[in-house]
PDB file of C-alpha atoms in Angstrom:
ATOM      1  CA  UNK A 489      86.172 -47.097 -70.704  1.00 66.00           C
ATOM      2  CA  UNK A 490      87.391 -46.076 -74.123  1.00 69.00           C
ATOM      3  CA  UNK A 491      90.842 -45.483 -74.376  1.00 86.00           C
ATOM      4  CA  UNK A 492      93.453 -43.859 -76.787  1.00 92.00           C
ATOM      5  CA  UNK A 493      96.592 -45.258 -75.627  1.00 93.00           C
ATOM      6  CA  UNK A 494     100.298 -43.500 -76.685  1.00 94.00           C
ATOM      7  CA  UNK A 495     103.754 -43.863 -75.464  1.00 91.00           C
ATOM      8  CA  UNK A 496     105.032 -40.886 -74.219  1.00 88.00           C
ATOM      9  CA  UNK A 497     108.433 -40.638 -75.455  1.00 89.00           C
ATOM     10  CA  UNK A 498     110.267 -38.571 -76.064  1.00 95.00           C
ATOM     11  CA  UNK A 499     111.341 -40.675 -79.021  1.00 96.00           C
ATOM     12  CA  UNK A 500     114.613 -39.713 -80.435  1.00 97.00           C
ATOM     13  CA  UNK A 501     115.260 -39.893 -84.160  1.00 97.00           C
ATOM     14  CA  UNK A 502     118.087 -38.569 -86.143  1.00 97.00           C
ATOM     15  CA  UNK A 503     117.782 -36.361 -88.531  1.00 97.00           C
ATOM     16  CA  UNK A 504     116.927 -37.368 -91.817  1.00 97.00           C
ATOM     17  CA  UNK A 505     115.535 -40.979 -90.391  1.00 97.00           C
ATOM     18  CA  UNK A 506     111.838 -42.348 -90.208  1.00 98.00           C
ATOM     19  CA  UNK A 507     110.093 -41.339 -87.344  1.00 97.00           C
ATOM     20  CA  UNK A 508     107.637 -43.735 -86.009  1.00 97.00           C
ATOM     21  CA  UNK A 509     104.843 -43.121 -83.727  1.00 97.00           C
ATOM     22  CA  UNK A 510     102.176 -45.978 -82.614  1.00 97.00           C
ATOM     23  CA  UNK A 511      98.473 -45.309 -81.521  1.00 96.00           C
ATOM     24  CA  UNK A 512      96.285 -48.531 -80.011  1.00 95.00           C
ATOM     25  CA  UNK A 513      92.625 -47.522 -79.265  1.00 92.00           C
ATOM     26  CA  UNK A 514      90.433 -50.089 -77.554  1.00 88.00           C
ATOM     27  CA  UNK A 515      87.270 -49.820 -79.157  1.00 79.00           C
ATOM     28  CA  UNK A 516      86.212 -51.717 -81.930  1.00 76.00           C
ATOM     29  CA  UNK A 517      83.982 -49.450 -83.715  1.00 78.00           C
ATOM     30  CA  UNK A 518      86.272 -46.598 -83.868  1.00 79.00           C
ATOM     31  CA  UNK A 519      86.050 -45.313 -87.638  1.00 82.00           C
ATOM     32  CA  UNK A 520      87.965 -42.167 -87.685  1.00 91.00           C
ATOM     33  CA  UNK A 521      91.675 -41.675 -86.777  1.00 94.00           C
ATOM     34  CA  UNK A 522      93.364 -37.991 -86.381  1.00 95.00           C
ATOM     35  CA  UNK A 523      96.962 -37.351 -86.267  1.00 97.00           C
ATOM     36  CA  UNK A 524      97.596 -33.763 -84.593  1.00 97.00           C
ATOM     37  CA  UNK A 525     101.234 -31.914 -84.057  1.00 97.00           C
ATOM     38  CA  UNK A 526     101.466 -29.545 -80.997  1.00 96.00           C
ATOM     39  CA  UNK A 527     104.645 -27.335 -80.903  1.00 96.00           C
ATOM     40  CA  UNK A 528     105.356 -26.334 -77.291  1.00 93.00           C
ATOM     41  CA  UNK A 529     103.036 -23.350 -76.139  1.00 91.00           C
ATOM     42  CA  UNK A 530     100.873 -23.877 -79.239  1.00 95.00           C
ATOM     43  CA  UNK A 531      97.736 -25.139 -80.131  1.00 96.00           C
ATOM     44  CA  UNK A 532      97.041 -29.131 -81.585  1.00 96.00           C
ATOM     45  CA  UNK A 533      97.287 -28.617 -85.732  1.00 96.00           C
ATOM     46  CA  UNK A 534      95.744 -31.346 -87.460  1.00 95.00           C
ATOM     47  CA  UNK A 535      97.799 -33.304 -89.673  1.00 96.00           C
ATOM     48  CA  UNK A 536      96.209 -36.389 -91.082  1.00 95.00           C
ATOM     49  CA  UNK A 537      93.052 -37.958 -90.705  1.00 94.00           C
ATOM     50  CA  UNK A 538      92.297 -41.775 -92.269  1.00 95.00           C
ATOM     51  CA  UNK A 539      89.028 -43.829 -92.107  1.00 92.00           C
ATOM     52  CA  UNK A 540      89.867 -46.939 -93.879  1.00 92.00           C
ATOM     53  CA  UNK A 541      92.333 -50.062 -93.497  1.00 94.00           C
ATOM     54  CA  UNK A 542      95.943 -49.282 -95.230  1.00 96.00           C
ATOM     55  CA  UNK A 543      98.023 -46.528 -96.027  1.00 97.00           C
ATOM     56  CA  UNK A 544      97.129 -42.857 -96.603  1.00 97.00           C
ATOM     57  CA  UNK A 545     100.464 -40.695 -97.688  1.00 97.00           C
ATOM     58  CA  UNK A 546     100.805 -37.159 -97.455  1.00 96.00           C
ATOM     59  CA  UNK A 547     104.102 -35.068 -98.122  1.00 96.00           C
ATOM     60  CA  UNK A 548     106.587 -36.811 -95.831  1.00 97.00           C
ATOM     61  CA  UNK A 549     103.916 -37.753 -93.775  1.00 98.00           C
ATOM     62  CA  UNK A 550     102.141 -41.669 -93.861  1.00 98.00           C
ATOM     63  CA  UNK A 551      99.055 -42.770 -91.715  1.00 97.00           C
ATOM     64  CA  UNK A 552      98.546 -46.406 -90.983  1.00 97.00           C
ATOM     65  CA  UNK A 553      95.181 -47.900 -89.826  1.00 96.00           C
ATOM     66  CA  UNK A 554      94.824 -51.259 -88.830  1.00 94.00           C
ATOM     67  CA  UNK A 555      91.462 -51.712 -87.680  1.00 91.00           C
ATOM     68  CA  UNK A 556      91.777 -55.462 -86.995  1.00 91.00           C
ATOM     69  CA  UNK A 557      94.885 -54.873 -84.560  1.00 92.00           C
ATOM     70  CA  UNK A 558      93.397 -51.610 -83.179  1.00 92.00           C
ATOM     71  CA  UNK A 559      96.191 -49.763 -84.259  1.00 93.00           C
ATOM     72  CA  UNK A 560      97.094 -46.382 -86.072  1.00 96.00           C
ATOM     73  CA  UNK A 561     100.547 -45.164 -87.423  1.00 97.00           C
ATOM     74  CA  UNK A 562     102.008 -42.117 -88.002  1.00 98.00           C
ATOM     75  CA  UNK A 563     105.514 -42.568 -90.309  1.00 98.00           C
ATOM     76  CA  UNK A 564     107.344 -39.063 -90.865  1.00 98.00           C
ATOM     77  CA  UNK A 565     110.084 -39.220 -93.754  1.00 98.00           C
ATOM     78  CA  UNK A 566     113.440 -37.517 -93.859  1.00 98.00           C
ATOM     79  CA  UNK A 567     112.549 -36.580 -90.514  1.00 97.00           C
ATOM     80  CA  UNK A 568     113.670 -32.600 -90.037  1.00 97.00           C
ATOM     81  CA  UNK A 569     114.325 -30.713 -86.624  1.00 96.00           C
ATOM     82  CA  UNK A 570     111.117 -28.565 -87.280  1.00 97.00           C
ATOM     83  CA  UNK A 571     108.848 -32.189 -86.512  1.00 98.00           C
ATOM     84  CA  UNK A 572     110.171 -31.745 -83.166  1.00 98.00           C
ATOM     85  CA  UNK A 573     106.829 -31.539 -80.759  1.00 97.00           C
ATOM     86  CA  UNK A 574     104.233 -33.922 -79.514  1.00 96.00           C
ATOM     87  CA  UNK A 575     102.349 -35.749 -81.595  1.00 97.00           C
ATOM     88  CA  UNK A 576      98.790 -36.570 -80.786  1.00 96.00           C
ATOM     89  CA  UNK A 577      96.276 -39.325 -81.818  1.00 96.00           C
ATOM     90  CA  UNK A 578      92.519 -38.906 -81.970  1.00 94.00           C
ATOM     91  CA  UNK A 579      90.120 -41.581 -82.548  1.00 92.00           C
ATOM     92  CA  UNK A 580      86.154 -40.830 -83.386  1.00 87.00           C
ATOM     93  CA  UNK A 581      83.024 -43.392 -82.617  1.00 72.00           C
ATOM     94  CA  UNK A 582      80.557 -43.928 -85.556  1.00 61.00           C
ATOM     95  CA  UNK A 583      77.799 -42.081 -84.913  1.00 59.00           C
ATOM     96  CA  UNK A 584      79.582 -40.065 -82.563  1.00 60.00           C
ATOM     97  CA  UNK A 585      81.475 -36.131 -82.594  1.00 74.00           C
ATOM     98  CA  UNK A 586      83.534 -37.132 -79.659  1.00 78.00           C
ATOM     99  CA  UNK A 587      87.153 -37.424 -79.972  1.00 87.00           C
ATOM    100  CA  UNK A 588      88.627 -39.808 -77.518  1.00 88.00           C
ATOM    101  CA  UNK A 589      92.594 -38.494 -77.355  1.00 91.00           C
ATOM    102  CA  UNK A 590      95.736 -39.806 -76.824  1.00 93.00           C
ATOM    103  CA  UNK A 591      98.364 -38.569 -74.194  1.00 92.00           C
ATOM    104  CA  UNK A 592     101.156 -37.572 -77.170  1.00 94.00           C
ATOM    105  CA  UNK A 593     103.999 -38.794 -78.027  1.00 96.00           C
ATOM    106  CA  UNK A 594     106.875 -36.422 -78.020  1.00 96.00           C
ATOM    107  CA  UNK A 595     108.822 -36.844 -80.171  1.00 97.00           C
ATOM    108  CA  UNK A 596     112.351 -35.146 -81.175  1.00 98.00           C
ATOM    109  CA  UNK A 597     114.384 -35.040 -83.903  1.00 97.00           C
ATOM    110  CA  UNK A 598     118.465 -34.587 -83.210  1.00 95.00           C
ATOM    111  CA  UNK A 599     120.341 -33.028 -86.009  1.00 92.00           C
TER     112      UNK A 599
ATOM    113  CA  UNK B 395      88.947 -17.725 -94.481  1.00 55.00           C
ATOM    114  CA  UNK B 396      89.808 -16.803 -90.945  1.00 76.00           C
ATOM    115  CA  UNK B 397      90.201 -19.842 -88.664  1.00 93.00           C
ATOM    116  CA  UNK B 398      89.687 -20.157 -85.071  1.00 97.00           C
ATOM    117  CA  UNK B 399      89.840 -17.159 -83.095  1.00 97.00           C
ATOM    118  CA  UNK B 400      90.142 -17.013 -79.881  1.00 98.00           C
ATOM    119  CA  UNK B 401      90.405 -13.904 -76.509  1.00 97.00           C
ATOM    120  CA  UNK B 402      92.181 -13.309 -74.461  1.00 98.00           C
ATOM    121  CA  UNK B 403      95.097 -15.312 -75.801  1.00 97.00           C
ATOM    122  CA  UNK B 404      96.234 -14.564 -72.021  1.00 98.00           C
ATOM    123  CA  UNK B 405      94.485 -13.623 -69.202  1.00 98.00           C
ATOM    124  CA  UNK B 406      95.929 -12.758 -65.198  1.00 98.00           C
ATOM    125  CA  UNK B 407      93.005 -13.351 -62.845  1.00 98.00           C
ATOM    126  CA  UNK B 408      93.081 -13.130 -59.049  1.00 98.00           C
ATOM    127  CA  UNK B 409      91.751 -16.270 -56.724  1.00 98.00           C
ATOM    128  CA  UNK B 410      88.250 -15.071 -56.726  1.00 98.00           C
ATOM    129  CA  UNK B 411      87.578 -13.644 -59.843  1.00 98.00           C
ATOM    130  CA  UNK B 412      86.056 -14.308 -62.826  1.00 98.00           C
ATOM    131  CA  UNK B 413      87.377 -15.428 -66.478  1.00 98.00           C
ATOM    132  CA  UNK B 414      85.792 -15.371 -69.386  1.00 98.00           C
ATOM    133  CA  UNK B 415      86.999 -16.712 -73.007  1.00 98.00           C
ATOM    134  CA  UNK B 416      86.018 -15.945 -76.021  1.00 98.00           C
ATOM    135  CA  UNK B 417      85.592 -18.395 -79.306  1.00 98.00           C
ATOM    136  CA  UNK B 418      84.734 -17.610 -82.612  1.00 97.00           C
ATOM    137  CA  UNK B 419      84.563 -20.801 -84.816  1.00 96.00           C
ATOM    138  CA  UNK B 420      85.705 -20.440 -88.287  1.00 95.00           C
ATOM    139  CA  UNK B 421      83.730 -19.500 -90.808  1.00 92.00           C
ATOM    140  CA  UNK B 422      80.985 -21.956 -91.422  1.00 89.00           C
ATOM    141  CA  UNK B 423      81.709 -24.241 -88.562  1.00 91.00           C
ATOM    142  CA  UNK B 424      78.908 -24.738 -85.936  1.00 88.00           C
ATOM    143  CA  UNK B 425      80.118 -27.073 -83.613  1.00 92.00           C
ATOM    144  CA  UNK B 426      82.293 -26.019 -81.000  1.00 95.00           C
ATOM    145  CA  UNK B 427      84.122 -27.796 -78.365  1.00 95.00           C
ATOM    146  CA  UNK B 428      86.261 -26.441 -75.537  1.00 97.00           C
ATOM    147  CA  UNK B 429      89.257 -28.223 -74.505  1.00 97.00           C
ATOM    148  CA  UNK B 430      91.989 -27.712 -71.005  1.00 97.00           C
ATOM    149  CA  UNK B 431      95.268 -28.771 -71.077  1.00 95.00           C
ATOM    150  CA  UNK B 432      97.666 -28.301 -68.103  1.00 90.00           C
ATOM    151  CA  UNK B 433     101.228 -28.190 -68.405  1.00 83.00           C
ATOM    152  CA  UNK B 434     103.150 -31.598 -69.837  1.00 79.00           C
ATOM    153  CA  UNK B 435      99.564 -32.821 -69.829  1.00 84.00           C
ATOM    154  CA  UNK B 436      96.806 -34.363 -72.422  1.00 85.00           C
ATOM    155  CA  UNK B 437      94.059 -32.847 -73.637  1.00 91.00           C
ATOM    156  CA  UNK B 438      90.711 -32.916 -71.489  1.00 92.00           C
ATOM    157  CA  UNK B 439      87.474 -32.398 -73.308  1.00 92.00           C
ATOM    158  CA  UNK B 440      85.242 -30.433 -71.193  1.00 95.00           C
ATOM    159  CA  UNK B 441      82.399 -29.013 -73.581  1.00 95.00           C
ATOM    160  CA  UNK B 442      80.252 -29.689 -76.669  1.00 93.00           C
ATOM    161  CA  UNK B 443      78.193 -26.785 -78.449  1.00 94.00           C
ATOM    162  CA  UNK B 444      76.070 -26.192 -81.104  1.00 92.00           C
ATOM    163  CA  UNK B 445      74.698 -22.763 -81.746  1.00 89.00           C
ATOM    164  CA  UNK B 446      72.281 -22.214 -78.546  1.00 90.00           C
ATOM    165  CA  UNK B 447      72.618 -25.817 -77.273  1.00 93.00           C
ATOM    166  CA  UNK B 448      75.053 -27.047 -75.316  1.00 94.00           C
ATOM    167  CA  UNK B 449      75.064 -30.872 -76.974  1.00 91.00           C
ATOM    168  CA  UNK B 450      77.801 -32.181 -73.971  1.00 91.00           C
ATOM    169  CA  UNK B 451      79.406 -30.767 -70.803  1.00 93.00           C
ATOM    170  CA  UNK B 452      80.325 -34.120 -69.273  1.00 90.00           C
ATOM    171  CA  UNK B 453      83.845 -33.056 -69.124  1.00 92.00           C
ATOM    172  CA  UNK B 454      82.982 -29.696 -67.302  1.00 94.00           C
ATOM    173  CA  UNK B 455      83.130 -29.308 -63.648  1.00 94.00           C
ATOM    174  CA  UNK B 456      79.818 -28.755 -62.193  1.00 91.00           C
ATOM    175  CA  UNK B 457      80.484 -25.446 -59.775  1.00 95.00           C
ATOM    176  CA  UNK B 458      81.733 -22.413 -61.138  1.00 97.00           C
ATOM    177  CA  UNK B 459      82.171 -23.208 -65.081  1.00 98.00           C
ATOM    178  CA  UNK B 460      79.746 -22.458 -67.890  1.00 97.00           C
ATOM    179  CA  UNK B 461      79.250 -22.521 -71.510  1.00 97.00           C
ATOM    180  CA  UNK B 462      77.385 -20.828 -73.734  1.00 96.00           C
ATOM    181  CA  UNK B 463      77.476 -20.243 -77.750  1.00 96.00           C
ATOM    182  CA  UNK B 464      74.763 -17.754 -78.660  1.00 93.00           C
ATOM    183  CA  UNK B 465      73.046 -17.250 -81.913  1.00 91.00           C
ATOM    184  CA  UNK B 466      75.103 -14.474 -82.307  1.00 91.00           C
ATOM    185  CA  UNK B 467      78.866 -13.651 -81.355  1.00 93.00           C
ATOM    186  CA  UNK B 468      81.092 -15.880 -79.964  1.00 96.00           C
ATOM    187  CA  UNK B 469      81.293 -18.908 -77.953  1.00 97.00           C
ATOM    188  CA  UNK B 470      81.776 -17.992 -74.265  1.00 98.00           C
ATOM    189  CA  UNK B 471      83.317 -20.419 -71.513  1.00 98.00           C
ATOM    190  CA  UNK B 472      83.033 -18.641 -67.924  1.00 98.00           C
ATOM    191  CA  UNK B 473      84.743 -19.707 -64.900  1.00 98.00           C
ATOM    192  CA  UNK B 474      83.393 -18.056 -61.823  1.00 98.00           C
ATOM    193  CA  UNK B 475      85.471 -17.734 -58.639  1.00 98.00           C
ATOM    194  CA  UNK B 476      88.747 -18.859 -59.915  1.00 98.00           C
ATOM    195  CA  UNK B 477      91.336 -20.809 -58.120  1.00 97.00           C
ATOM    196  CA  UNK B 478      94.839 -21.862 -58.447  1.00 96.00           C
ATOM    197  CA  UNK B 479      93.802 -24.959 -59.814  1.00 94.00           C
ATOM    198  CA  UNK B 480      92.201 -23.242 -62.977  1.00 96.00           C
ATOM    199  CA  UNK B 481      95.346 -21.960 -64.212  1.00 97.00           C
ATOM    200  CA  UNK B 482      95.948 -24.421 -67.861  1.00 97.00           C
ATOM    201  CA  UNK B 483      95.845 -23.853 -71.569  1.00 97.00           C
ATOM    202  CA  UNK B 484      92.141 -23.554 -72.772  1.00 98.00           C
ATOM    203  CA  UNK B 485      91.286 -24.691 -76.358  1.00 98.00           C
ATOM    204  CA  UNK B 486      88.616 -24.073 -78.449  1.00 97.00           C
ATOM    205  CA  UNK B 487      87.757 -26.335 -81.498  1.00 97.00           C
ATOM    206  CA  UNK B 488      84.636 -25.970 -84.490  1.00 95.00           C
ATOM    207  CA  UNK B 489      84.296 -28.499 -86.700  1.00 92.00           C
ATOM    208  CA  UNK B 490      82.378 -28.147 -90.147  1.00 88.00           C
ATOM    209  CA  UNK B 491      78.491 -30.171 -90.382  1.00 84.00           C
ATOM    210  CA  UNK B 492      79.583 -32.181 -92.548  1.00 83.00           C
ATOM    211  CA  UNK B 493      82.446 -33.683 -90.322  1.00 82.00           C
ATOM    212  CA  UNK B 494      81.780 -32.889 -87.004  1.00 78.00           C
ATOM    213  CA  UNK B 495      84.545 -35.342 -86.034  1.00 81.00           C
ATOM    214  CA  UNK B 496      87.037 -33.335 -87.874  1.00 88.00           C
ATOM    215  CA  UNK B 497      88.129 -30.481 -85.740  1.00 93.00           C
ATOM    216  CA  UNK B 498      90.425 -27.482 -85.790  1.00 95.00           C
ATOM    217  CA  UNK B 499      91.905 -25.553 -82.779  1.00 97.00           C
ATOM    218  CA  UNK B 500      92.310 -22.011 -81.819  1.00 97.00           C
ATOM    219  CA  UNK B 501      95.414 -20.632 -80.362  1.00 97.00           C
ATOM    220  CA  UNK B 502      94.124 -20.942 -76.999  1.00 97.00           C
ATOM    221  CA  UNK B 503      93.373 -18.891 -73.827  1.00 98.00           C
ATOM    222  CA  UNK B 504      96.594 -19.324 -71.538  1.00 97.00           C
ATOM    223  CA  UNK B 505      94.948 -18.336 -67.860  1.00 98.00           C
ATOM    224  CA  UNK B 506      96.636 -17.753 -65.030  1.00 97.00           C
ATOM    225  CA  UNK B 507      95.366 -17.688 -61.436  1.00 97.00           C
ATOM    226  CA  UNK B 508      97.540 -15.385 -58.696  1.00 96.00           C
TER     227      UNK B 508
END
């Protein structure tokens, strides 16, 4: 059974701190990792993808993919009120279109 | 470029009844996948389509729900008889051919069953 495993949070962060948010997947060949925000009542908006070992920065936004530990990262800087939602992670098999999901993190920011 | 679209963006049905949503991928896309979400809950694939082919419905009930994405028009999902239990958020997702791994979502189809 492939899994996409999240905690669920909520995870609190003040305003203007580093939010952190942790993804472990349990399959080995995984080889493409998805970061998605979902707003209450709105639809999953994809925010970062990454493919290969280390850091990919965006904006205020940093994935981190550790393929040896089976993990992915999502670091949001200067965290703001409006990153308030659920987070969730997505991990794609080589060779395969399937996304295997995570169960979100939610995650809120207190100003 | 338009992106997803989908209808109803909410739909009332009666136990009984039938529902149908509507996708339209965005422009260029021809990979769809339908997704259900219930309330505080994760997202459950249930659907994979290409243009006339439905590529993987092993996350689709067996009784009363269909796919189908046509050469032309939309993408339809169709739930026949609907119960209580069908009431959830229902997402459609295309993805380009050149990354069929990266998708993007519609608004989604809130239904609720009386």
């Amino acid at each position: 059974q492939k899994e996409v495993e999240q905690n669920s949070g909520p995870l609190s962060v003040p305003e203007g701190a580093i939010a952190s948010l942790n993804c472990t997947y349990s399959d080995r060949v995984s080889q493409s990792f998805f970061w998605y925000r979902q707003y209450s009542g709105k639809s999953p908006e994809l925010i970062m993808s990454i493919y290969s070992n280390g850091d990919k920065e965006d904006g205020r936004f940093t994935a981190q993919l550790n393929k040896a530990s089976q993990y992915v990262s999502l670091l949001i800087r200067d965290s703001q009120p409006s990153d308030s939602a659920t987070y969730l992670c997505a991990v794609n098999l080589d060779s395969n279109y399937q996304l295997i999901w995570g169960a979100g993190t939610k995650l809120i920011i207190k100003p | 470029n338009a992106g997803v679209m989908q209808n109803p963006r909410h739909l009332v049905r009666r136990r009984g009844q039938e529902a149908r949503l509507r996708c339209s991928p965005m422009k260029g896309h021809s990979h769809v996948y339908w997704y259900r979400q219930l309330p505080e809950e994760g997202l459950k694939f249930m659907v994979y389509l290409q243009k006339e082919n439905i590529i993987d419905e092993s996350g689709m009930p067996k009784e009363r729900f269909s796919a189908e994405f046509p050469k032309e028009g939309p993408s339809i999902l169709r739930i026949q008889q609907v119960v209580r239990g069908d009431s959830a958020a229902y997402f459609c997702a295309s993805s380009p051919p050149y990354s069929q791994e990266t998708q993007y979502f519609g608004p989604g189809t809130r239904l609720l069953v009386l």
